[in-house]
PDB file of C-alpha atoms in Angstrom:
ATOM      1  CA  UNK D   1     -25.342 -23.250  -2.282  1.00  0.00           C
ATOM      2  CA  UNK D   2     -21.839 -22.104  -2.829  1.00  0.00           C
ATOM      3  CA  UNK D   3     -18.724 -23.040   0.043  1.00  0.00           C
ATOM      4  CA  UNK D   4     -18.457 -19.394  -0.044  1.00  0.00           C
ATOM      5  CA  UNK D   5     -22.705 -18.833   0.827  1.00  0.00           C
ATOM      6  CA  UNK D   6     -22.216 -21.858   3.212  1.00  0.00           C
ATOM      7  CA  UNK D   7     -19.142 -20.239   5.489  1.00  0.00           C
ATOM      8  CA  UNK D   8     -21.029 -16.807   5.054  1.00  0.00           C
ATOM      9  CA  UNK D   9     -24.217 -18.080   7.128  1.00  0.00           C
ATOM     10  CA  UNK D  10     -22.194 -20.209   9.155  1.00  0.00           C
ATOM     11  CA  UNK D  11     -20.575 -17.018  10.062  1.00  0.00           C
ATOM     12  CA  UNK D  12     -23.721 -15.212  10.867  1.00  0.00           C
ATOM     13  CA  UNK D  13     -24.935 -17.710  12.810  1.00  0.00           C
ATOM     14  CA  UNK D  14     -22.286 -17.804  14.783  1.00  0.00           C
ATOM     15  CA  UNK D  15     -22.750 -14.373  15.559  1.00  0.00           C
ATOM     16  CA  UNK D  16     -26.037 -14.179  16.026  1.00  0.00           C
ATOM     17  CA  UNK D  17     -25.410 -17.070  18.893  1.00  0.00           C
ATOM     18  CA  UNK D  18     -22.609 -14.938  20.265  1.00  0.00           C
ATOM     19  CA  UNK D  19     -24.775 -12.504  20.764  1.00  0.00           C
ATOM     20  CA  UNK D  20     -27.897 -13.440  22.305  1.00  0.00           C
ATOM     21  CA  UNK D  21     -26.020 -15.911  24.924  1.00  0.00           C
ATOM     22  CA  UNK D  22     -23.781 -12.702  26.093  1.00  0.00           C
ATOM     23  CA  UNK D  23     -25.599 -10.041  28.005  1.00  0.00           C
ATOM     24  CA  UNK D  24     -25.534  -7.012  27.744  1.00  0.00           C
ATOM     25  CA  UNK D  25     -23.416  -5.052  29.581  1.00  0.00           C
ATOM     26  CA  UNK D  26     -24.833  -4.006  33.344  1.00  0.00           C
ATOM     27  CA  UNK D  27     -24.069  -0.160  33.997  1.00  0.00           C
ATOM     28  CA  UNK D  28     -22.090  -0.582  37.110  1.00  0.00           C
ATOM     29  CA  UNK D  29     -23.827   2.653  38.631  1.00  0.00           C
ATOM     30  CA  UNK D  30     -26.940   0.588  38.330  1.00  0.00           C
ATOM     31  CA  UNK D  31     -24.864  -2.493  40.036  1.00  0.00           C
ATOM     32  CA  UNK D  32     -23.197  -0.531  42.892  1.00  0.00           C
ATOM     33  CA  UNK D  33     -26.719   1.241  43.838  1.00  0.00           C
ATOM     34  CA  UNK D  34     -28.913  -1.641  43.477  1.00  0.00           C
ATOM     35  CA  UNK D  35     -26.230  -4.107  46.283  1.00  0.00           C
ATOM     36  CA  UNK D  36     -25.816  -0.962  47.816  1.00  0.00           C
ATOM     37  CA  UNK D  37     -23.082  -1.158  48.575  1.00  0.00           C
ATOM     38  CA  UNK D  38     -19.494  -0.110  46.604  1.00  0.00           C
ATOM     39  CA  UNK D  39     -16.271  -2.311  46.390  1.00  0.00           C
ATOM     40  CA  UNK D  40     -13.122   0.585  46.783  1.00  0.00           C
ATOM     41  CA  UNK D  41      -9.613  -0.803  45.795  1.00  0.00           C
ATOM     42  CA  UNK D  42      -7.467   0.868  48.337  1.00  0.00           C
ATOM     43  CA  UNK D  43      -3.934  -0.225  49.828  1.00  0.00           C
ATOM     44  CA  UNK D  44      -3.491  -0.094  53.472  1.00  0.00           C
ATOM     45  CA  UNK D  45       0.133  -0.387  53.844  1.00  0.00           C
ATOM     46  CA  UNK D  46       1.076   3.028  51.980  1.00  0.00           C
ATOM     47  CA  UNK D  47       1.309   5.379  55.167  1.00  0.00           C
ATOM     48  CA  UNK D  48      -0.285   8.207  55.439  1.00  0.00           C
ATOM     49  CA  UNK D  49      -2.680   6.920  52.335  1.00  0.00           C
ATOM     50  CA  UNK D  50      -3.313   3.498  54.137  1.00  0.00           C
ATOM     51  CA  UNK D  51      -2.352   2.404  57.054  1.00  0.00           C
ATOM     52  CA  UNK D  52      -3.719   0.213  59.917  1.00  0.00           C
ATOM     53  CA  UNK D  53      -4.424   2.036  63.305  1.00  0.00           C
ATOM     54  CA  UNK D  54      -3.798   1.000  66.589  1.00  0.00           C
ATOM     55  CA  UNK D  55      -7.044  -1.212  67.025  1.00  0.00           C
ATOM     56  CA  UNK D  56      -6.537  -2.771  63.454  1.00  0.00           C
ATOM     57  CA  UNK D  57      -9.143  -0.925  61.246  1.00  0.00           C
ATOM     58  CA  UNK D  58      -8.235   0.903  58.011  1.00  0.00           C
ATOM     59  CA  UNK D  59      -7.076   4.878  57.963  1.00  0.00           C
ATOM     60  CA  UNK D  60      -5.322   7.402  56.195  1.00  0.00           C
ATOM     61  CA  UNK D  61      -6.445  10.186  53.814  1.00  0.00           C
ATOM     62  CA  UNK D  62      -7.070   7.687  50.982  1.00  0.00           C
ATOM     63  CA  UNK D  63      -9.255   5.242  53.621  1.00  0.00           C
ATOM     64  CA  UNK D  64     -11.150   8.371  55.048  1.00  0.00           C
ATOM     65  CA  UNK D  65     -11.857   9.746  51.007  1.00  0.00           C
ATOM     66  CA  UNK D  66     -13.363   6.264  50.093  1.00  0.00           C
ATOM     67  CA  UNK D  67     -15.167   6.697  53.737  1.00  0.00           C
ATOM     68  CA  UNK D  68     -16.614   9.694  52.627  1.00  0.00           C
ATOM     69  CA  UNK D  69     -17.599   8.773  49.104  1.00  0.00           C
ATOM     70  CA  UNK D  70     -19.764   5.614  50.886  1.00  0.00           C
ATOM     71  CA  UNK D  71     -21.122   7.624  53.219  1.00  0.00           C
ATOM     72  CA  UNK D  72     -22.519  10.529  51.205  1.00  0.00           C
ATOM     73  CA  UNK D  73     -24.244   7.990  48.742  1.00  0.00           C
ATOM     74  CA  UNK D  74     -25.310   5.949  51.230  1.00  0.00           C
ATOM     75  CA  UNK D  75     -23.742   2.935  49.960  1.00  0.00           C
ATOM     76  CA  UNK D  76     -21.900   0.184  52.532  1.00  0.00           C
ATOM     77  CA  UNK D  77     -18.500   0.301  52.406  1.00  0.00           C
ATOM     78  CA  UNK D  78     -15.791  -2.900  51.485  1.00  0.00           C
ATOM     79  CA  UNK D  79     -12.303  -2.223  50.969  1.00  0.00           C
ATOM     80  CA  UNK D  80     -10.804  -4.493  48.880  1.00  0.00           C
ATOM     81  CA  UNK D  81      -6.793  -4.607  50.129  1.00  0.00           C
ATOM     82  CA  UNK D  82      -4.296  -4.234  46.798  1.00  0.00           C
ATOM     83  CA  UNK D  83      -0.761  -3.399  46.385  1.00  0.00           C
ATOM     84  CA  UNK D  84       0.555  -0.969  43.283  1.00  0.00           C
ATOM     85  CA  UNK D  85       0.936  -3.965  40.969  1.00  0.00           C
ATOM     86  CA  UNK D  86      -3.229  -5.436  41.544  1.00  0.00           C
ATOM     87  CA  UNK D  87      -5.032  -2.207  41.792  1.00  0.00           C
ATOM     88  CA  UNK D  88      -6.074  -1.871  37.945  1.00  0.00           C
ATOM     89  CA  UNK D  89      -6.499  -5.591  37.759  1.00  0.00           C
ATOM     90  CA  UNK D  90      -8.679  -5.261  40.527  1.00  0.00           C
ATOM     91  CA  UNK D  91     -11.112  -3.086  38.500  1.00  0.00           C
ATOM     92  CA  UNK D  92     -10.817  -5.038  35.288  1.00  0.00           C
ATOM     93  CA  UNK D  93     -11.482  -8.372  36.387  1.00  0.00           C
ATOM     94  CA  UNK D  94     -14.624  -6.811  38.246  1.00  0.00           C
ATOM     95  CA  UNK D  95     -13.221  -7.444  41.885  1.00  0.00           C
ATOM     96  CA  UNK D  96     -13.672  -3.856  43.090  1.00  0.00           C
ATOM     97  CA  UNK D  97     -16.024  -1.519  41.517  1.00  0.00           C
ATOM     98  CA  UNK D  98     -13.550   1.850  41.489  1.00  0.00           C
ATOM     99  CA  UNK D  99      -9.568   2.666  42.948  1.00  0.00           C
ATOM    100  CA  UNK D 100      -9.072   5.085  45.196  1.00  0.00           C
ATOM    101  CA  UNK D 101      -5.534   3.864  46.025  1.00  0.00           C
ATOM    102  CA  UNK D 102      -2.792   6.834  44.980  1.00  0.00           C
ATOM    103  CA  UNK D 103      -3.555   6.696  41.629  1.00  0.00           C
ATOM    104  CA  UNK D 104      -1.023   8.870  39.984  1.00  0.00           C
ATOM    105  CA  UNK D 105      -3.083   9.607  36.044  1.00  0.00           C
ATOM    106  CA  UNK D 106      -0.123   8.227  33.352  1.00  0.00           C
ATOM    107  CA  UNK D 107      -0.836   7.654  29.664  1.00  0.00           C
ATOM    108  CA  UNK D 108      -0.334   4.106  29.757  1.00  0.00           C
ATOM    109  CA  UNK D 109      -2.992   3.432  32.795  1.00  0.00           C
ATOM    110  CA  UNK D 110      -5.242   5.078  30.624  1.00  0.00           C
ATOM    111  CA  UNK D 111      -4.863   3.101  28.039  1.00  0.00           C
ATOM    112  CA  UNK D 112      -6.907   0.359  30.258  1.00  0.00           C
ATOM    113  CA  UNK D 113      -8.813   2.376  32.804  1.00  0.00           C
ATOM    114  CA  UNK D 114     -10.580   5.528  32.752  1.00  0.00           C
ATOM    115  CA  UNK D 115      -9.959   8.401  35.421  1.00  0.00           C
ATOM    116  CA  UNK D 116     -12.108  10.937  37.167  1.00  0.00           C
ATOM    117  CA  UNK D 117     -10.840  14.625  37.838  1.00  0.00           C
ATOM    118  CA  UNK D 118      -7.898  14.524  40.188  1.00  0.00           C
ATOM    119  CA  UNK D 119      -8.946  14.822  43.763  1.00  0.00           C
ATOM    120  CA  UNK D 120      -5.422  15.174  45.528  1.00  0.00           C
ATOM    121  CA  UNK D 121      -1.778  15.054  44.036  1.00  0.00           C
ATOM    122  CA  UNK D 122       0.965  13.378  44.988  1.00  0.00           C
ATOM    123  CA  UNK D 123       5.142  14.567  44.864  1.00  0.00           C
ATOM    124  CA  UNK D 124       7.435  11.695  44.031  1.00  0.00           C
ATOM    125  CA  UNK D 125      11.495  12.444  44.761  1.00  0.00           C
ATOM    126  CA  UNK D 126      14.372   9.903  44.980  1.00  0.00           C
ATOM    127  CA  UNK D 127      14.586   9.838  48.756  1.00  0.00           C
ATOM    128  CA  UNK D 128      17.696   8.944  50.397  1.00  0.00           C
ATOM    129  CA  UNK D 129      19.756   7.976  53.700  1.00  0.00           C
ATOM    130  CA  UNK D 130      20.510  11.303  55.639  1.00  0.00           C
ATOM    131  CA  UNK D 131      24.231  10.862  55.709  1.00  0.00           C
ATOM    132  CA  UNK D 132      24.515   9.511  52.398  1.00  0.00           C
ATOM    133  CA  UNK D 133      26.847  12.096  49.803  1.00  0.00           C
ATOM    134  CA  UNK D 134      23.840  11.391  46.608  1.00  0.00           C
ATOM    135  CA  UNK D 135      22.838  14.837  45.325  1.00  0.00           C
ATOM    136  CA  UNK D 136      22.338  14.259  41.916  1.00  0.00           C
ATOM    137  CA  UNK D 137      21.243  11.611  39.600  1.00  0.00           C
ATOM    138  CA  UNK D 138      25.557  10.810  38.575  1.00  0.00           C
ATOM    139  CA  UNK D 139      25.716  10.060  42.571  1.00  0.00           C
ATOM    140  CA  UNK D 140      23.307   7.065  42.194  1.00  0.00           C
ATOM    141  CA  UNK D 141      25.248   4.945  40.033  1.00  0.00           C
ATOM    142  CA  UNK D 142      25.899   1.715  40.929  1.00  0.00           C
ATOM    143  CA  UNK D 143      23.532   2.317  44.140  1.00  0.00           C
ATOM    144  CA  UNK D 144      20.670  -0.036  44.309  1.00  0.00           C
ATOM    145  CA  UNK D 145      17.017   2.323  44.003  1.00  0.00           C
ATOM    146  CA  UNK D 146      13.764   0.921  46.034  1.00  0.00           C
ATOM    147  CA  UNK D 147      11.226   0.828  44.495  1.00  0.00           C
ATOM    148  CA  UNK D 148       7.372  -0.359  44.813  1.00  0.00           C
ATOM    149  CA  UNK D 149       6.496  -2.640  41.605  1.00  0.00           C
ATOM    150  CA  UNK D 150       4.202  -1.780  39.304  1.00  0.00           C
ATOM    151  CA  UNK D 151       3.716   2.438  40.713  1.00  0.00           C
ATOM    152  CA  UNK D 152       4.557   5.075  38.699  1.00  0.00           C
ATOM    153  CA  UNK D 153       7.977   5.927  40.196  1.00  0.00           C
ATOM    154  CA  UNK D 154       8.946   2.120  39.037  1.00  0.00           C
ATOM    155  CA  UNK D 155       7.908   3.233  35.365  1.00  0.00           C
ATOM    156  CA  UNK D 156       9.705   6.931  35.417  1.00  0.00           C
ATOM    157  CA  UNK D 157      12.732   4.848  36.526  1.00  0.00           C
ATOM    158  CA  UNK D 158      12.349   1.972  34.140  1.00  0.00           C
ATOM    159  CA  UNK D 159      12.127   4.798  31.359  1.00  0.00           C
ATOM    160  CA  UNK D 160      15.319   6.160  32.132  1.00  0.00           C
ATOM    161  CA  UNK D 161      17.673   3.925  30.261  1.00  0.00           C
ATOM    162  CA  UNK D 162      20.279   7.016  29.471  1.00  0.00           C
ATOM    163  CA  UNK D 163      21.075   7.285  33.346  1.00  0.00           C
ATOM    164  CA  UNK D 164      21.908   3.037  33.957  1.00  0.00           C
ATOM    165  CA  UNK D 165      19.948   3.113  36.978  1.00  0.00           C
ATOM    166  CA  UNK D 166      19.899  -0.046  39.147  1.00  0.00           C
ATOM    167  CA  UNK D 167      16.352  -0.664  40.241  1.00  0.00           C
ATOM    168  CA  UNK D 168      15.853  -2.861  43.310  1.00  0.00           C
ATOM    169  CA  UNK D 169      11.812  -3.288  43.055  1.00  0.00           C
ATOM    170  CA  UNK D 170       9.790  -4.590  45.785  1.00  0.00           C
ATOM    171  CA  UNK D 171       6.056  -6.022  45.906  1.00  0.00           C
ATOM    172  CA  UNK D 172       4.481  -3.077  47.720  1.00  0.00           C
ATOM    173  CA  UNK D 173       5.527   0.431  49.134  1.00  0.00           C
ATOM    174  CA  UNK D 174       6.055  -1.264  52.917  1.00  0.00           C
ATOM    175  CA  UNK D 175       8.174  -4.253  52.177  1.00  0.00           C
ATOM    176  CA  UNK D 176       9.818  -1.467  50.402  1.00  0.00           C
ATOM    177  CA  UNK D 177      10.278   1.022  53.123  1.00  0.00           C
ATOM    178  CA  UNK D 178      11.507  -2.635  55.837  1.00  0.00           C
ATOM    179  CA  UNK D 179      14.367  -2.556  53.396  1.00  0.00           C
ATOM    180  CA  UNK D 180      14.987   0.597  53.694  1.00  0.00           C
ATOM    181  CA  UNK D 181      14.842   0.650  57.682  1.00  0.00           C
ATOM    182  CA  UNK D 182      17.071  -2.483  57.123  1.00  0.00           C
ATOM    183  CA  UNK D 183      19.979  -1.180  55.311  1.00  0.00           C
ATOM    184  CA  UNK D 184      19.140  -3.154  51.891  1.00  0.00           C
ATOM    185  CA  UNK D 185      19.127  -0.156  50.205  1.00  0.00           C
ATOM    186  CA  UNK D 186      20.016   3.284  51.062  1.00  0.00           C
ATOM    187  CA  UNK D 187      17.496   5.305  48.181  1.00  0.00           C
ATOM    188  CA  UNK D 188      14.202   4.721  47.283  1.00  0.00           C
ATOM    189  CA  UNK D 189      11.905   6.664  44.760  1.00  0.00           C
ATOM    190  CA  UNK D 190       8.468   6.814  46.618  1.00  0.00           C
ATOM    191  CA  UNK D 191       6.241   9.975  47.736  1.00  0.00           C
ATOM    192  CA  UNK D 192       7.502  12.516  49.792  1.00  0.00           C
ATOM    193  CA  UNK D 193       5.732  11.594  52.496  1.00  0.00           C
ATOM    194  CA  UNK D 194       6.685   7.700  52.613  1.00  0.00           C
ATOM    195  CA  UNK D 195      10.316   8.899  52.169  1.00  0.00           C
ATOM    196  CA  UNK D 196       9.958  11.089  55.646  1.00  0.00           C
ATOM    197  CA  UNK D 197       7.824   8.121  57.159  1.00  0.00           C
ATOM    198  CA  UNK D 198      11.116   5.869  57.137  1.00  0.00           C
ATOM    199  CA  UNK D 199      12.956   7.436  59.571  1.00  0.00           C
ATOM    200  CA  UNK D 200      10.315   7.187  61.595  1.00  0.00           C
ATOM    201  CA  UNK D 201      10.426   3.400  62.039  1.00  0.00           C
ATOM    202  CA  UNK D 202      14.027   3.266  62.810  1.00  0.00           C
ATOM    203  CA  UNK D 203      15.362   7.350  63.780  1.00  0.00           C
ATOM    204  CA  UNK D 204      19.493   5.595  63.176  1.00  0.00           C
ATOM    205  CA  UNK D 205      18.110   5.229  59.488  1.00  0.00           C
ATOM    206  CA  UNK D 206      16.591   9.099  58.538  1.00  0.00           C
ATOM    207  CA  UNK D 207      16.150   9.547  54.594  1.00  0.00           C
ATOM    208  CA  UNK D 208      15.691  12.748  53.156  1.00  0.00           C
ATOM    209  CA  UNK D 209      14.327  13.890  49.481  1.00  0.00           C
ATOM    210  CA  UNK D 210      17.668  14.252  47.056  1.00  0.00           C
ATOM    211  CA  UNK D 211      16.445  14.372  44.069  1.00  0.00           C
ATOM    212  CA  UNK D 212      12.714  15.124  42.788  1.00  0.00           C
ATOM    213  CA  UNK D 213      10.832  12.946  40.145  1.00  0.00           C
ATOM    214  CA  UNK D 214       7.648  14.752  39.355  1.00  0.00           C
ATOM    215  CA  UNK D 215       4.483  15.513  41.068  1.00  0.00           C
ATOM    216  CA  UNK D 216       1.751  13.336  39.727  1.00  0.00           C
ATOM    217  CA  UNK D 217      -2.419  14.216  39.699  1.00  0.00           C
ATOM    218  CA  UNK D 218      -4.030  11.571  42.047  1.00  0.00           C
ATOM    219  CA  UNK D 219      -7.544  10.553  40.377  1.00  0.00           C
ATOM    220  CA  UNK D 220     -10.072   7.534  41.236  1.00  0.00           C
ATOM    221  CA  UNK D 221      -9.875   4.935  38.417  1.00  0.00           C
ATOM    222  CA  UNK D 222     -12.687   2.614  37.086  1.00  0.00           C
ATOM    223  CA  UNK D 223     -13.212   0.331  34.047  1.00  0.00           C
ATOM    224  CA  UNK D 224     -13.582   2.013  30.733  1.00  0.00           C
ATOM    225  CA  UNK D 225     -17.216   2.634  29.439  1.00  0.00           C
ATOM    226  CA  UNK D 226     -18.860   3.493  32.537  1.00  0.00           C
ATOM    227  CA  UNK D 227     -19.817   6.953  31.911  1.00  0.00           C
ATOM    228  CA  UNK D 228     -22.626   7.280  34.191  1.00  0.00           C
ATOM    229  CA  UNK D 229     -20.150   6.077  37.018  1.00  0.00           C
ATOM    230  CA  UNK D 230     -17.881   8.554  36.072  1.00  0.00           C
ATOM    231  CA  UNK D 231     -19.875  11.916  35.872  1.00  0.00           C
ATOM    232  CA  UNK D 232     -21.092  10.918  39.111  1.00  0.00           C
ATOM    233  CA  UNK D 233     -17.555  10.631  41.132  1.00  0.00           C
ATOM    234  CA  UNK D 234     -16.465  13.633  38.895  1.00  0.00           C
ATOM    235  CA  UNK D 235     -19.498  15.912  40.199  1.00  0.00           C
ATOM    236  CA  UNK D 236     -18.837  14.378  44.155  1.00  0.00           C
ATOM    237  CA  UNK D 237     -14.923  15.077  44.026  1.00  0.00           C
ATOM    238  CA  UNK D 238     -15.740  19.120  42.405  1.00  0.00           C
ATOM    239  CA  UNK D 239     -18.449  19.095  45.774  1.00  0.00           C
ATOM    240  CA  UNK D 240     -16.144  18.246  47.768  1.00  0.00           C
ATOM    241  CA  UNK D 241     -12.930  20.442  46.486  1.00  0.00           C
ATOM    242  CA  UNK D 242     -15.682  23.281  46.475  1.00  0.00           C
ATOM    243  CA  UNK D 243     -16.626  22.501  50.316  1.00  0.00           C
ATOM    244  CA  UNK D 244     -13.406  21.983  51.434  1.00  0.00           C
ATOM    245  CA  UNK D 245     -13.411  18.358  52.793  1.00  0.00           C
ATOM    246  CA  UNK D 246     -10.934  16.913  50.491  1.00  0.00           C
ATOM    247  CA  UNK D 247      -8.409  19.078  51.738  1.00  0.00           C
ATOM    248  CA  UNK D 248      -9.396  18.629  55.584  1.00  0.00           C
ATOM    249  CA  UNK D 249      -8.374  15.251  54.949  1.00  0.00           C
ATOM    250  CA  UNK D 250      -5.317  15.714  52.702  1.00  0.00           C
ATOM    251  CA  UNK D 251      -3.786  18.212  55.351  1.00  0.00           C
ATOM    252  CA  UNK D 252      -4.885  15.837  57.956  1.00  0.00           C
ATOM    253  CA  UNK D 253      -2.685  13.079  57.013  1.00  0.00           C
ATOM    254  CA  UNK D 254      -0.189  14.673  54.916  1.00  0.00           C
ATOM    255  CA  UNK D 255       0.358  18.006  56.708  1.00  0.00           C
ATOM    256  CA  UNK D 256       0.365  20.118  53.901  1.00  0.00           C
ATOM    257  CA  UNK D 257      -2.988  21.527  51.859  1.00  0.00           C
ATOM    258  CA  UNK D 258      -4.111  20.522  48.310  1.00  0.00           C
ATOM    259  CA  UNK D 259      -2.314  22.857  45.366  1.00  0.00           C
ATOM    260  CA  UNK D 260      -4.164  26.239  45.548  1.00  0.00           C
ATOM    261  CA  UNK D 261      -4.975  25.941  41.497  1.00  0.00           C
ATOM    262  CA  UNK D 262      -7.354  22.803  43.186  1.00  0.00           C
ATOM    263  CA  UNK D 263      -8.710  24.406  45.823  1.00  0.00           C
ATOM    264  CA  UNK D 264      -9.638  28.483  43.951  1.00  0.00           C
TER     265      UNK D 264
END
């Protein structure tokens, strides 16, 4: 037997061990039904996404959509807390079964993850202190921009190299907003809605949107190859366009109904 017949069995051996010590693949449909119960990556420090109410127990519209997903498959419900930067990870290393976690659809995420249909949106701006002169992007040079790591506004920023911005990034969207209310930084690029939140906190530090970004399609994200998975979260999110809960709890929380081209 030739070195060259000897390395080509050892080869298929090798395979052939590979391949009957993995498993095969579980469909994760199959896995989330048969514990019944579903693992939801969700933040609860985004207000009004995720939040904590007054007796400590998840809300916002994100919290309530991943409520209502559990409830109409009769699955138990476990939120499994993320910021931006963990919630793919999350999904890829098998910690949570799906994201629902404003989950703005970009190329690159889908590069790792797959998405369903969108089932809100979500308008990023540059967001800035009320008495501040910034109107356009020349008034922001040299002024630090918060940002959440790891979210889409962090990458649109990142991406604009022509306009020298200086990025001051931040673990998650409410260490963010503290250094805002603070006085670290005087812009952030975050959702509308976070921007407007700010002022809340601390009414002698009011920010305003300045400048818009881009409004981004809001999807639930899973691992790739789970098909199954995915027709059935596509089908519940059209159900639930069609009867008009998803945007009961959108305007709920965010005060403002779903695009009309979502909800005709």
């Amino acid at each position: 037997m030739t070195n060259k017949t000897l390395l080509g069995t050892a080869a298929a051996l090798v395979g052939f061990v590979m391949m009957v010590a993995t498993p095969a693949s579980a469909d994760l449909l199959d896995d989330i039904t048969q514990a019944k119960k579903i693992r939801i990556s969700t933040d609860v420090a985004i207000p009004p996404s995720g939040m904590m109410d007054s007796s400590m127990k998840p809300t916002g519209s994100d919290v309530e959509v991943a409520q209502l997903l559990a409830k109409d498959w009769g699955l138990e419900l476990e939120f499994i807390q993320t910021t931006g930067a963990t919630r793919i990870p999350n999904v890829l290393t098998g910690k949570a079964d799906i994201i629902i976690s404003t989950l703005s659809v970009t190329p690159d995420r889908a590069k790792v993850i797959d998405f369903t249909k969108r089932y809100a949106t979500l308008q990023s701006d540059i967001g800035c202190l009320k008495s501040s002169t910034v109107k356009d992007w020349p008034d922001l040079k040299d002024k630090p921009i918060g940002v959440s790591r790891g979210t889409t506004q962090d990458t649109t920023l990142s991406n604009m190299k022509d306009k020298d911005l200086k990025i001051s990034r931040y673990d998650d969207d409410a260490t963010m907003v503290t250094a805002a209310v603070s006085g670290q930084v005087d812009c952030v690029a975050s959702s509308a809605t976070i921007i407007n939140q700010i002022g809340v906190k601390n009414p002698s530090r009011v920010f305003e949107s300045r400048i818009p970004l881009a409004t981004f399609d809001l999807a639930i994200g899973l691992k790739k190859g789970e098909q199954r998975l995915m027709d059935k979260l596509n089908a519940w999110i059209t159900e639930n366009v069609k009867n008009g809960k998803l945007n009961a709890i959108y305007k709920k929380f965010h005060g403002v109904e779903l695009p009309p081209d979502m909800r005709s």
